[in-house]
Short mmCIF file of C-alpha atoms in Angstrom, two decimals:
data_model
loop_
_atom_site.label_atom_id
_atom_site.label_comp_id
_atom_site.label_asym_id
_atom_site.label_seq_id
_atom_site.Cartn_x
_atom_site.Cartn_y
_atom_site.Cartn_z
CA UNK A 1 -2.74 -19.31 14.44
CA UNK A 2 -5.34 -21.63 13.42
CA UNK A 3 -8.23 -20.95 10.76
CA UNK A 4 -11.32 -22.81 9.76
CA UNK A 5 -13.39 -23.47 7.01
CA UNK A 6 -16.19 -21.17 7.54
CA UNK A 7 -20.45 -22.57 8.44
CA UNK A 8 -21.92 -19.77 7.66
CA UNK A 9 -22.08 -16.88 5.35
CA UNK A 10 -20.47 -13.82 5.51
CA UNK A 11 -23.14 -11.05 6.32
CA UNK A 12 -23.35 -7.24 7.47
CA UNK A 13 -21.15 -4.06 7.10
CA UNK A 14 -17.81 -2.79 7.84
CA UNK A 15 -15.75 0.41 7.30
CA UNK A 16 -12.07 -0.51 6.89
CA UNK A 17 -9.44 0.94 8.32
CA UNK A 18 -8.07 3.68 6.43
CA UNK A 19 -5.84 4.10 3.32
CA UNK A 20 -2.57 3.19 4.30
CA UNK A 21 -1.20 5.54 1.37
CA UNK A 22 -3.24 8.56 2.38
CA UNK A 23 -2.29 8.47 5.91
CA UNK A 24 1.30 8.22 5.27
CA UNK A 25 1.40 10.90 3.08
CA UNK A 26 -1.18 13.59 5.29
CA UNK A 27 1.09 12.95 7.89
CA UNK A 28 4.16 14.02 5.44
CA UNK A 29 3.05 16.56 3.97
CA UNK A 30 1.30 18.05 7.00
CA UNK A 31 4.71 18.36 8.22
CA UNK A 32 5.99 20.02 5.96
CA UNK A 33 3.41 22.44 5.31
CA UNK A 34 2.18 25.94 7.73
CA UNK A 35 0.04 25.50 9.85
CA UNK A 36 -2.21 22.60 11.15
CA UNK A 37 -3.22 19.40 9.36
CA UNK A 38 -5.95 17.31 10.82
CA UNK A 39 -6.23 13.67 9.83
CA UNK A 40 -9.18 12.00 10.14
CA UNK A 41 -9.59 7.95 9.84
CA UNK A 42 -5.87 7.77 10.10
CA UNK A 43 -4.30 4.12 9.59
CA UNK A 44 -2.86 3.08 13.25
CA UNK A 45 -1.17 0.40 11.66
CA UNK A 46 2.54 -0.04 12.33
CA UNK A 47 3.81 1.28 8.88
CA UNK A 48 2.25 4.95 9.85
CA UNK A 49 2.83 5.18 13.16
CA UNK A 50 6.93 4.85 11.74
CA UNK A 51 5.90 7.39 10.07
CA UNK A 52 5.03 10.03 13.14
CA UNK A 53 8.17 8.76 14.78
CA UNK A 54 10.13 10.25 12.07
CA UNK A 55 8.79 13.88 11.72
CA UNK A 56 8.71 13.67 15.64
CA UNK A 57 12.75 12.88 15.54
CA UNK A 58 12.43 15.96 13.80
CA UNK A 59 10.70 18.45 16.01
CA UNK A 60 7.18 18.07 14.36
CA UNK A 61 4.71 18.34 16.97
CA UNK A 62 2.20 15.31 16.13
CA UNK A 63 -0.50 14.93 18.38
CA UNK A 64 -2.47 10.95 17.66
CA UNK A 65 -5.31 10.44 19.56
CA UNK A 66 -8.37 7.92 18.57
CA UNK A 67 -10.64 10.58 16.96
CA UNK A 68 -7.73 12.32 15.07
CA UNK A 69 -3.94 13.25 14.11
CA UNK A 70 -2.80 16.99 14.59
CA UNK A 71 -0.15 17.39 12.44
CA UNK A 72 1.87 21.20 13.64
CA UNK A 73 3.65 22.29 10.54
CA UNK A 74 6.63 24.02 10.18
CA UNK A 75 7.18 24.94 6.73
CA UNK A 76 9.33 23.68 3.77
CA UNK A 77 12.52 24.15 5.66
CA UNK A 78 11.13 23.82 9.20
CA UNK A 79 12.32 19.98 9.68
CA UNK A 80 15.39 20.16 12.02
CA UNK A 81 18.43 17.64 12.08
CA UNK A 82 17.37 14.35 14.09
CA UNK A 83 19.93 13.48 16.99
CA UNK A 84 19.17 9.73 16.19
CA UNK A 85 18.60 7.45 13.26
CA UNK A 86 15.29 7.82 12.08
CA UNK A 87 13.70 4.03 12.16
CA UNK A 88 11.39 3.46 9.64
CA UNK A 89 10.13 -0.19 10.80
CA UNK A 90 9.02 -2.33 7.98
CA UNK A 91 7.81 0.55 5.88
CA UNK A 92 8.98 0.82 2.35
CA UNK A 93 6.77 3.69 1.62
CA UNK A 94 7.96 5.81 4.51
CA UNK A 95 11.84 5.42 3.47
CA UNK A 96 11.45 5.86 0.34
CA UNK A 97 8.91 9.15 0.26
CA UNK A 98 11.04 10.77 3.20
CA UNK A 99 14.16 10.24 1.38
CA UNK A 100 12.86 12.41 -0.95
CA UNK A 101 12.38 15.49 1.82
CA UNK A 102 15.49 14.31 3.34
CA UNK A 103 17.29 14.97 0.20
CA UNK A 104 16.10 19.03 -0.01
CA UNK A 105 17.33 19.60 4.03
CA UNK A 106 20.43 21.18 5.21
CA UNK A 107 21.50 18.41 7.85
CA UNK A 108 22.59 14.90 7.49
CA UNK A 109 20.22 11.98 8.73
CA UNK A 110 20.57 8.19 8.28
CA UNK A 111 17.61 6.18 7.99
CA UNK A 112 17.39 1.86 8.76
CA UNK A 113 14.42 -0.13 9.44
CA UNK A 114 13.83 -3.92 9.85
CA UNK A 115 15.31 -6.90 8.24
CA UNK A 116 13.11 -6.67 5.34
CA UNK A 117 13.19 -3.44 4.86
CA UNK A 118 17.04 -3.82 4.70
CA UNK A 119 16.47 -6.28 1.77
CA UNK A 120 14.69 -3.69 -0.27
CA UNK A 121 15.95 -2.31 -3.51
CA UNK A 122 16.59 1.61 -2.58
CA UNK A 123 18.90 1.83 -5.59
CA UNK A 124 15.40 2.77 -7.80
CA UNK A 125 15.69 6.21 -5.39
CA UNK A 126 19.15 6.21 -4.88
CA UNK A 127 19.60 7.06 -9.18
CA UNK A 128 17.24 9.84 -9.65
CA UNK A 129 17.92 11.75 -6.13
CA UNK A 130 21.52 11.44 -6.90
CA UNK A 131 20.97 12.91 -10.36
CA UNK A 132 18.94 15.68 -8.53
CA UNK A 133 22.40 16.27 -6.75
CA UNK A 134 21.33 14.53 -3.76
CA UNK A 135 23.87 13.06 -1.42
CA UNK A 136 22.60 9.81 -0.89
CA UNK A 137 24.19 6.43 0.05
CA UNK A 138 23.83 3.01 1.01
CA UNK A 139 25.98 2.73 3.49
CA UNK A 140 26.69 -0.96 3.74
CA UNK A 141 27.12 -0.69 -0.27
CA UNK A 142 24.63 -2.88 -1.33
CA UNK A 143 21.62 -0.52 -2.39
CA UNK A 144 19.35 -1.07 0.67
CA UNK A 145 19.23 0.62 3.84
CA UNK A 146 21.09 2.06 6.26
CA UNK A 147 21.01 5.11 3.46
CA UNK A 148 23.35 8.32 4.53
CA UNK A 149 21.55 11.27 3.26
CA UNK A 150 23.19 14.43 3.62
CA UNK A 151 20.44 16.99 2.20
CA UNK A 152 21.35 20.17 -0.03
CA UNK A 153 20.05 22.76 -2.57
CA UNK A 154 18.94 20.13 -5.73
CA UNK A 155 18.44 20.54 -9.30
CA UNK A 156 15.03 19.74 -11.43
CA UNK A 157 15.40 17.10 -13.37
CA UNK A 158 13.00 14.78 -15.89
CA UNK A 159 13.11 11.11 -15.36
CA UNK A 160 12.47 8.40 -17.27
CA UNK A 161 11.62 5.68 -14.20
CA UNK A 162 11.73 2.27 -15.60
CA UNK A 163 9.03 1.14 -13.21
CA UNK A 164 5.59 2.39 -12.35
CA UNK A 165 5.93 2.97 -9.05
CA UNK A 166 4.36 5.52 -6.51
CA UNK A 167 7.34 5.54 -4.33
CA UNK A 168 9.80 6.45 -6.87
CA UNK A 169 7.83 8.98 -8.68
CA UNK A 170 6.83 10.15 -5.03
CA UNK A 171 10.16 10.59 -3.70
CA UNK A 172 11.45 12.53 -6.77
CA UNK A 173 8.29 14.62 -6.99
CA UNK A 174 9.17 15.87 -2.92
CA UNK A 175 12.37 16.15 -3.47
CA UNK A 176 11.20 18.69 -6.05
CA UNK A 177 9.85 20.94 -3.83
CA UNK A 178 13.90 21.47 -2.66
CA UNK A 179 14.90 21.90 -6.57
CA UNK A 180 16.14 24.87 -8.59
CA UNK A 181 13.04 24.50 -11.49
CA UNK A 182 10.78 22.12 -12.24
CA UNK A 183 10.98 18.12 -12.00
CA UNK A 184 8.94 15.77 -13.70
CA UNK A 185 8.84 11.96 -14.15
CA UNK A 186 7.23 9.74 -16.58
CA UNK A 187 6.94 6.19 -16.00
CA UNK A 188 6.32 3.42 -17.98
CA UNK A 189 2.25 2.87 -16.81
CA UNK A 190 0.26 5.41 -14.68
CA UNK A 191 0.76 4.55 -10.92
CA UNK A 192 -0.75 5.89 -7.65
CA UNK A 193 -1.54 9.24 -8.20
CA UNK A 194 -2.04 10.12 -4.47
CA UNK A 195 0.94 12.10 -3.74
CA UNK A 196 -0.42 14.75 -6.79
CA UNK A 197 -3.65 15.33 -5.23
CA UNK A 198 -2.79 15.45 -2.17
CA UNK A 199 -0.08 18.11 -2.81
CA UNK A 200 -2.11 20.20 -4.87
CA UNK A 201 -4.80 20.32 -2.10
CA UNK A 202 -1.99 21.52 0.02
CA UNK A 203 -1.36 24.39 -2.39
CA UNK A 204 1.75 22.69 -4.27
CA UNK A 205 1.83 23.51 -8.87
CA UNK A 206 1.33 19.76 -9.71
CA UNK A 207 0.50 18.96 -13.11
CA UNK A 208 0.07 15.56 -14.68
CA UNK A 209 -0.50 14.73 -18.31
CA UNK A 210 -0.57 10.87 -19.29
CA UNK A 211 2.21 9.07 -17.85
CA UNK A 212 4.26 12.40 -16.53
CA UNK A 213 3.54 14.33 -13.22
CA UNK A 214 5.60 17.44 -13.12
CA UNK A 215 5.87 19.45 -9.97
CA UNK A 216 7.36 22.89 -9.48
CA UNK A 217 9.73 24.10 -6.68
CA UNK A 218 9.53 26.11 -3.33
CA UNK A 219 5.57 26.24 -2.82
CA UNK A 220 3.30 27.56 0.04
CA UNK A 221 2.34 24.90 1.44
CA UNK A 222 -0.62 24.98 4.24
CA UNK A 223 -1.96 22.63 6.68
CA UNK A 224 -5.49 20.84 5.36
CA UNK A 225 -8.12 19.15 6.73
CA UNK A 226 -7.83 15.21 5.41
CA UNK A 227 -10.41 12.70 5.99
CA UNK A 228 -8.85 9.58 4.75
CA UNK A 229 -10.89 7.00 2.84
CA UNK A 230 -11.04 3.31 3.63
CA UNK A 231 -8.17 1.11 1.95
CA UNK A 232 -8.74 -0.66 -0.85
CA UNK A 233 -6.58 -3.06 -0.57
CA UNK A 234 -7.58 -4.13 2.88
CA UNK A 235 -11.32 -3.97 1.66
CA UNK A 236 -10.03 -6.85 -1.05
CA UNK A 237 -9.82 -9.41 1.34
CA UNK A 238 -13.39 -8.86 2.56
CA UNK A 239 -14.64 -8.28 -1.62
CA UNK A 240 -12.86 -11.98 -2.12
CA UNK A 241 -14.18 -13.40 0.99
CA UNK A 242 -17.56 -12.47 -0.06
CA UNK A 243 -17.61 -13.41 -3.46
CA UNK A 244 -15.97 -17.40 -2.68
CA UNK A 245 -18.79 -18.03 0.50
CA UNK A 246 -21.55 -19.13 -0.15
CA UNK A 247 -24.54 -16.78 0.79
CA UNK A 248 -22.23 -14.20 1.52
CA UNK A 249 -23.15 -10.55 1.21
CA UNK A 250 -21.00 -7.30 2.18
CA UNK A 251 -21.39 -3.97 2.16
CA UNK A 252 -18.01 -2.32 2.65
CA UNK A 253 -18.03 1.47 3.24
CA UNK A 254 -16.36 4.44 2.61
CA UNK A 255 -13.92 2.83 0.41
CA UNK A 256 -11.27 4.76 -1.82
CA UNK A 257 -12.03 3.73 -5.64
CA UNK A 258 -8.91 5.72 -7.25
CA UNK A 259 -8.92 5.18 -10.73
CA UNK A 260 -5.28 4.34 -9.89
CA UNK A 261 -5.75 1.76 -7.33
CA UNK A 262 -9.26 0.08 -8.73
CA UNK A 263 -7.49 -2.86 -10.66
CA UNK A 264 -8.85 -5.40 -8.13
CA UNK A 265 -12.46 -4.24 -8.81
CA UNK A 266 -12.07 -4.44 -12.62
CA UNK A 267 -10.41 -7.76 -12.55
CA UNK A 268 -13.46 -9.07 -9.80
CA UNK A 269 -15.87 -7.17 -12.82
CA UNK A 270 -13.84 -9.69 -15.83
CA UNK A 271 -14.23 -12.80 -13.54
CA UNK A 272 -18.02 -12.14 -13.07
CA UNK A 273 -18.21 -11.15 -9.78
CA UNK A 274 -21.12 -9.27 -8.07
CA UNK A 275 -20.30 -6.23 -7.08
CA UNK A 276 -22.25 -3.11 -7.32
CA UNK A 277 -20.80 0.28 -6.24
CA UNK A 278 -23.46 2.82 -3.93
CA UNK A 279 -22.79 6.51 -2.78
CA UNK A 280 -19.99 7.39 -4.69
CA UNK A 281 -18.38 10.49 -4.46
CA UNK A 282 -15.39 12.73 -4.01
CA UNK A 283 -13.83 13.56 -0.69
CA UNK A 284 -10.14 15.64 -0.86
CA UNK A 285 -9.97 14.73 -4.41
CA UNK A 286 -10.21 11.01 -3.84
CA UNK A 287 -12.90 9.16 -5.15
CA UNK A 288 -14.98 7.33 -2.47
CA UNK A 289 -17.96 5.20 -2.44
CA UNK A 290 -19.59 1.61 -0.80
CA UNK A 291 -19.25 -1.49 -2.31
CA UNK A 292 -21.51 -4.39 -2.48
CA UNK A 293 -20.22 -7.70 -2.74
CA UNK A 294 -22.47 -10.84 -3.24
CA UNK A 295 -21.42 -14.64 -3.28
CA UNK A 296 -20.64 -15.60 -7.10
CA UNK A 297 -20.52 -19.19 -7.57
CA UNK A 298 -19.59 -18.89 -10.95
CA UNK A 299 -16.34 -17.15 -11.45
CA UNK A 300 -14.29 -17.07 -14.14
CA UNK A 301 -10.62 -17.47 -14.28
CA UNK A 302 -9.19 -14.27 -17.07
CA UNK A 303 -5.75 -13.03 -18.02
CA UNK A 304 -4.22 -9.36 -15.83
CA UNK A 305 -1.76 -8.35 -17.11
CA UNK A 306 -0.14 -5.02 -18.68
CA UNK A 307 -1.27 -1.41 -17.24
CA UNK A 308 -3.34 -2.53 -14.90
CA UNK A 309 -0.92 -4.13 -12.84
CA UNK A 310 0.22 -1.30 -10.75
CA UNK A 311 -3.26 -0.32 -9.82
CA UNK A 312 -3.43 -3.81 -7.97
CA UNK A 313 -0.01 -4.74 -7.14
CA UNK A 314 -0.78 -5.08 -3.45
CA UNK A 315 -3.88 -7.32 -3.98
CA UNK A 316 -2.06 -9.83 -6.44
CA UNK A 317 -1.90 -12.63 -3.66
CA UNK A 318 -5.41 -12.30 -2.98
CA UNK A 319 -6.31 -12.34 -6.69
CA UNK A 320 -4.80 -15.52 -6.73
CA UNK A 321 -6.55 -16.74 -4.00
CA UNK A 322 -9.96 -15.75 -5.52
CA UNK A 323 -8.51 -17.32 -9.25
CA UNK A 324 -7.91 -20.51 -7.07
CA UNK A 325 -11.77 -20.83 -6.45
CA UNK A 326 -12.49 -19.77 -9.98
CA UNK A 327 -13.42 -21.76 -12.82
CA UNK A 328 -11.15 -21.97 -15.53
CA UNK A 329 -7.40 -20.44 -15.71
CA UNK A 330 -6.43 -17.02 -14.74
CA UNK A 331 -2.82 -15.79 -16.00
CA UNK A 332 -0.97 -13.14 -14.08
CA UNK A 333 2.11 -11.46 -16.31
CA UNK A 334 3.99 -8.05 -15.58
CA UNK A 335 3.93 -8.40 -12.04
CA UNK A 336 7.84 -8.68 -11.40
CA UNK A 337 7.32 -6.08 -8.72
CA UNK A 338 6.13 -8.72 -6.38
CA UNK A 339 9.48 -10.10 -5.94
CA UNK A 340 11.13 -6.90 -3.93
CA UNK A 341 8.07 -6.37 -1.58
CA UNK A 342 7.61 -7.03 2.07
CA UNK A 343 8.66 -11.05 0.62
CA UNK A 344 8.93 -12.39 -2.65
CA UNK A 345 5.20 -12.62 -2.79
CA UNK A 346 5.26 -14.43 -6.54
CA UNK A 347 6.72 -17.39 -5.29
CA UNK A 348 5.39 -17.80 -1.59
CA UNK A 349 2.07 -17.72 -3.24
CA UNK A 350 2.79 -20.50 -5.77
CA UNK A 351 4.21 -22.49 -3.21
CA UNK A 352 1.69 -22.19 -0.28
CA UNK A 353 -1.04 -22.78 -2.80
CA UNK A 354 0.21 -25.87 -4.66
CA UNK A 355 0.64 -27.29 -0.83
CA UNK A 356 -3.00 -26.29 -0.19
CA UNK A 357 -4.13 -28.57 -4.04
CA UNK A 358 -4.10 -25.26 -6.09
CA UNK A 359 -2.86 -26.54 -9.68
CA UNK A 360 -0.75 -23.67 -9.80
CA UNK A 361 2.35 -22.97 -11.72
CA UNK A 362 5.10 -20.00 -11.32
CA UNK A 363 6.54 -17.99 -13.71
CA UNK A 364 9.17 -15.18 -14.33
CA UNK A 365 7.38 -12.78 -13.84
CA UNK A 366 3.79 -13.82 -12.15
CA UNK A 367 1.74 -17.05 -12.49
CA UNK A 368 -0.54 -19.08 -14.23
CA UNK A 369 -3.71 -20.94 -12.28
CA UNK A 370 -6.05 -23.42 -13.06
CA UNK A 371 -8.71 -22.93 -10.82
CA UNK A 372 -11.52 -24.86 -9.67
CA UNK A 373 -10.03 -27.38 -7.21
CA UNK A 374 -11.36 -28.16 -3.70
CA UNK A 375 -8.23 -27.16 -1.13
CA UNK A 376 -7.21 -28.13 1.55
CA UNK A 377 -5.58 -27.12 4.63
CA UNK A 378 -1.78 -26.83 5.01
CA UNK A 379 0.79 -25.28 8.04
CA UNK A 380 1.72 -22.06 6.04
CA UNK A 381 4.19 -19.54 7.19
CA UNK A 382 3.22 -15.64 6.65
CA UNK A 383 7.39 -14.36 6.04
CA UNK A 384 6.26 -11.55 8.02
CA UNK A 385 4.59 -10.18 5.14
CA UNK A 386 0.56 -8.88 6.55
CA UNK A 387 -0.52 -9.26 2.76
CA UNK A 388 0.19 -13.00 2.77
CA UNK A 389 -1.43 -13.62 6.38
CA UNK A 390 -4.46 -12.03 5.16
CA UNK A 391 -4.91 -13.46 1.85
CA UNK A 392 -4.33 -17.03 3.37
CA UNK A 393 -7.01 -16.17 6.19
CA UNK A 394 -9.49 -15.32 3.56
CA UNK A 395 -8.79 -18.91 1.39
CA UNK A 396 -9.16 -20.84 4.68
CA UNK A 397 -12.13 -19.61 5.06
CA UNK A 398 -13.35 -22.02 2.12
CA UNK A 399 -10.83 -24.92 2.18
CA UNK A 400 -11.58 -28.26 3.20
CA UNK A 401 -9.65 -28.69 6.91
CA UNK A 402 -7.49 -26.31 9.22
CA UNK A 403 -5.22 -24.00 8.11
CA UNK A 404 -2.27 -22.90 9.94
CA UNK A 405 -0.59 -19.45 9.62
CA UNK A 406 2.71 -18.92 11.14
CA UNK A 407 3.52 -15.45 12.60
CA UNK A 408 -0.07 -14.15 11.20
CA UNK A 409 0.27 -11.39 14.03
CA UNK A 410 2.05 -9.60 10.51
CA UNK A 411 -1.06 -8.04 10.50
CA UNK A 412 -0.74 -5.01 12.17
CA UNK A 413 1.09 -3.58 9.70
CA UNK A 414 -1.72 -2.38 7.89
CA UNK A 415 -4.68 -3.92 9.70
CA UNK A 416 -4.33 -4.67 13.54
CA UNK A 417 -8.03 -5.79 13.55
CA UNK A 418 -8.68 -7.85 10.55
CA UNK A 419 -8.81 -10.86 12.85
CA UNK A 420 -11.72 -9.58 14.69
CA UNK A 421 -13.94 -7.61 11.95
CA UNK A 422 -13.09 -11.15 9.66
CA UNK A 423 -14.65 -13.36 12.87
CA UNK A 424 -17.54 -10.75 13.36
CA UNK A 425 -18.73 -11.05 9.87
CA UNK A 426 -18.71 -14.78 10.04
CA UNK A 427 -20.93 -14.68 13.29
#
């Protein structure tokens, strides 16, 4: 797919699709709860629609129509034994989070997904679940999917995870509702917090103190009404494509602002971006409100590293996108995590950005930019990871000549039409 430099300002509104998180998760925990969940501004992106394939495999009733998702709930233990594989696509969230459920049931199930997802690190779930008890198992060996799980009564346990991730600490915390006492885990930095207040909303003893979210066993769980909030990181690639084109103004609505997924705006706030947040508020827990974004022709390049890291980890290729337009050098450090996601999204970014003229240099463990240069267009291939498509989309949008994205149909994923709203705001 080709992509142009852009004539004219970005201008006008848009409400994102929503949180890809949240709508996993509804759909989860809906299942698992009494009753009737309805979801609201539900993600139909590919990642949650593996989701509903999986509770329907087995024998949740999950009704998806444009205006809403009715999620029938059986209870705790009313998930019944799948007579096929579940598939989980390309969704890393969904195998690791339903591992955790899978763990507490009293049949066997097998999960795979696609090639990536068969590249993943599952070992980081694999540990903890099997010190729960959990029978759990790669079964080619090499801790990534296929995984065996053959579910059973568990134990609590209190975890030290090694990384701040929401999957881990998710997958433990569900697999806690199947334990014998309580389960905690404390992780090195505070990540997504999502799967807490969610599950207290749906009547679930969560607690959370610094670091460590502790969750007690065999709740009573009830279906909820959910209205999800807009993603923030799909909004980032409208907040960058704002602030880098000149005249641009957006105002992006109804956009989740957890204090656990906000890095993006604080590090746009240390470059000295314009962006002013309206109407915020709390829906279901999760802060909420509409951003503002205005063309900033003078960023600043700045260092992100440390505990902020995990409440951006998704946006890092765009924030080097936006550093690559910036004046000055932006260092990113801690972000290791990059290397086990959909792609090894550290070094396809330093590599498709040094072809487009970014002086840009790798390093172990992110990258350091000097920013500033005019770039230029380059045939760039997306690795079938949607958060590389978009972020490349949004730099052509101010580089010099065409840019080419290979397999940028990666998109539906998470955002089936970013093409369009991206086109209708440059109209």
């Amino acid at each position: 797919m080709e992509f142009h430099k852009t004539e004219k300002p970005l201008r006008g509104e848009i409400t994102i699709p929503g949180d890809k998180s949240i709508s996993h998760r509804s759909v989860m925990f809906g299942a698992i709860s009494q009753g009737r969940t309805e979801i609201t501004n539900f993600l139909q992106g590919q990642d949650c629609l593996s989701t509903i394939s999986c509770f329907r495999k087995m024998g949740i009733e999950i009704e998806n129509t444009s205006e809403r998702i009715l999620v029938h709930g059986r209870g705790l233990h009313g998930l019944t034994a799948p007579t096929e594989i579940l598939d989980v696509g390309n969704s890393g969230t969904t195998t690791r989070l339903i591992s955790g459920i899978l763990a507490g049931q009293d049949f066997t199930s097998e999960l795979t997904g696609d090639a990536s997802i068969q590249k993943r690190p599952m070992g980081r779930i694999i540990r903890p679940l099997s010190m729960m008890d959990a029978t759990i198992e790669s079964i080619k060996g090499n801790g990534c999917a296929p995984l065996r799980i053959s579910g059973h009564a568990l134990k609590g346990i209190h975890y030290q995870s090694p990384v701040a991730s929401a999957q881990v600490k998710s997958s433990i915390l569900l697999a806690g509702l199947y334990a014998d006492g309580k389960t905690s885990v404390t992780e090195p930095a505070l990540s997504r917090n999502h799967t807490e207040i969610m599950l207290r909303s749906f009547g679930a003893t969560v607690t959370s103190e610094g670091t460590t979210a502790s969750i007690l066993p065999d709740p009573d769980l009830h279906g909820q009404k959910i209205e999800v909030p807009g993603d923030i990181s799909s909004a980032a690639y409208f907040i960058v494509a704002a602030l880098i084109v000149p005249g641009s103004e957006i105002l992006i609505k109804n956009c989740g602002i957890n204090e656990t997924r906000d890095g993006i705006l604080r590090v746009c706030r240390a470059m000295g971006a314009d962006i002013t947040v309206l109407n915020a508020h709390t829906s279901g827990g999760e802060a909420v409100a509409d951003l503002l974004v205005r063309y900033t022709p003078d960023l600043k390049g700045c260092v992100i590293e440390g505990d902020i890291i995990p409440t951006l980890i998704d946006e890092i290729p765009v924030i080097a996108v936006l550093a690559a337009f910036a004046d000055g050098t932006t260092t990113i450090r801690n972000a290791e995590e990059l290397k086990v996601k959909e792609s090894n999204r550290l070094d396809i970014m330093v590599h498709h950005l040094s072809e487009m003229g970014c002086d840009i240099t790798g390093t172990e463990d992110g990258m350091i930019i000097n920013g500033g240069k005019t770039l230029q267009g380059a045939v760039l291939d997306s690795f079938l990871d949607h958060r590389i498509a978009m972020s490349f989309a949004i730099a052509s949008l101010a580089c010099e000549s065409t840019l080419t994205i290979r397999r940028a149909d990666c998109v539906n994923i998470s955002y089936p039409a970013f093409y369009q709203d991206l086109e209708r705001l440059c109209r």
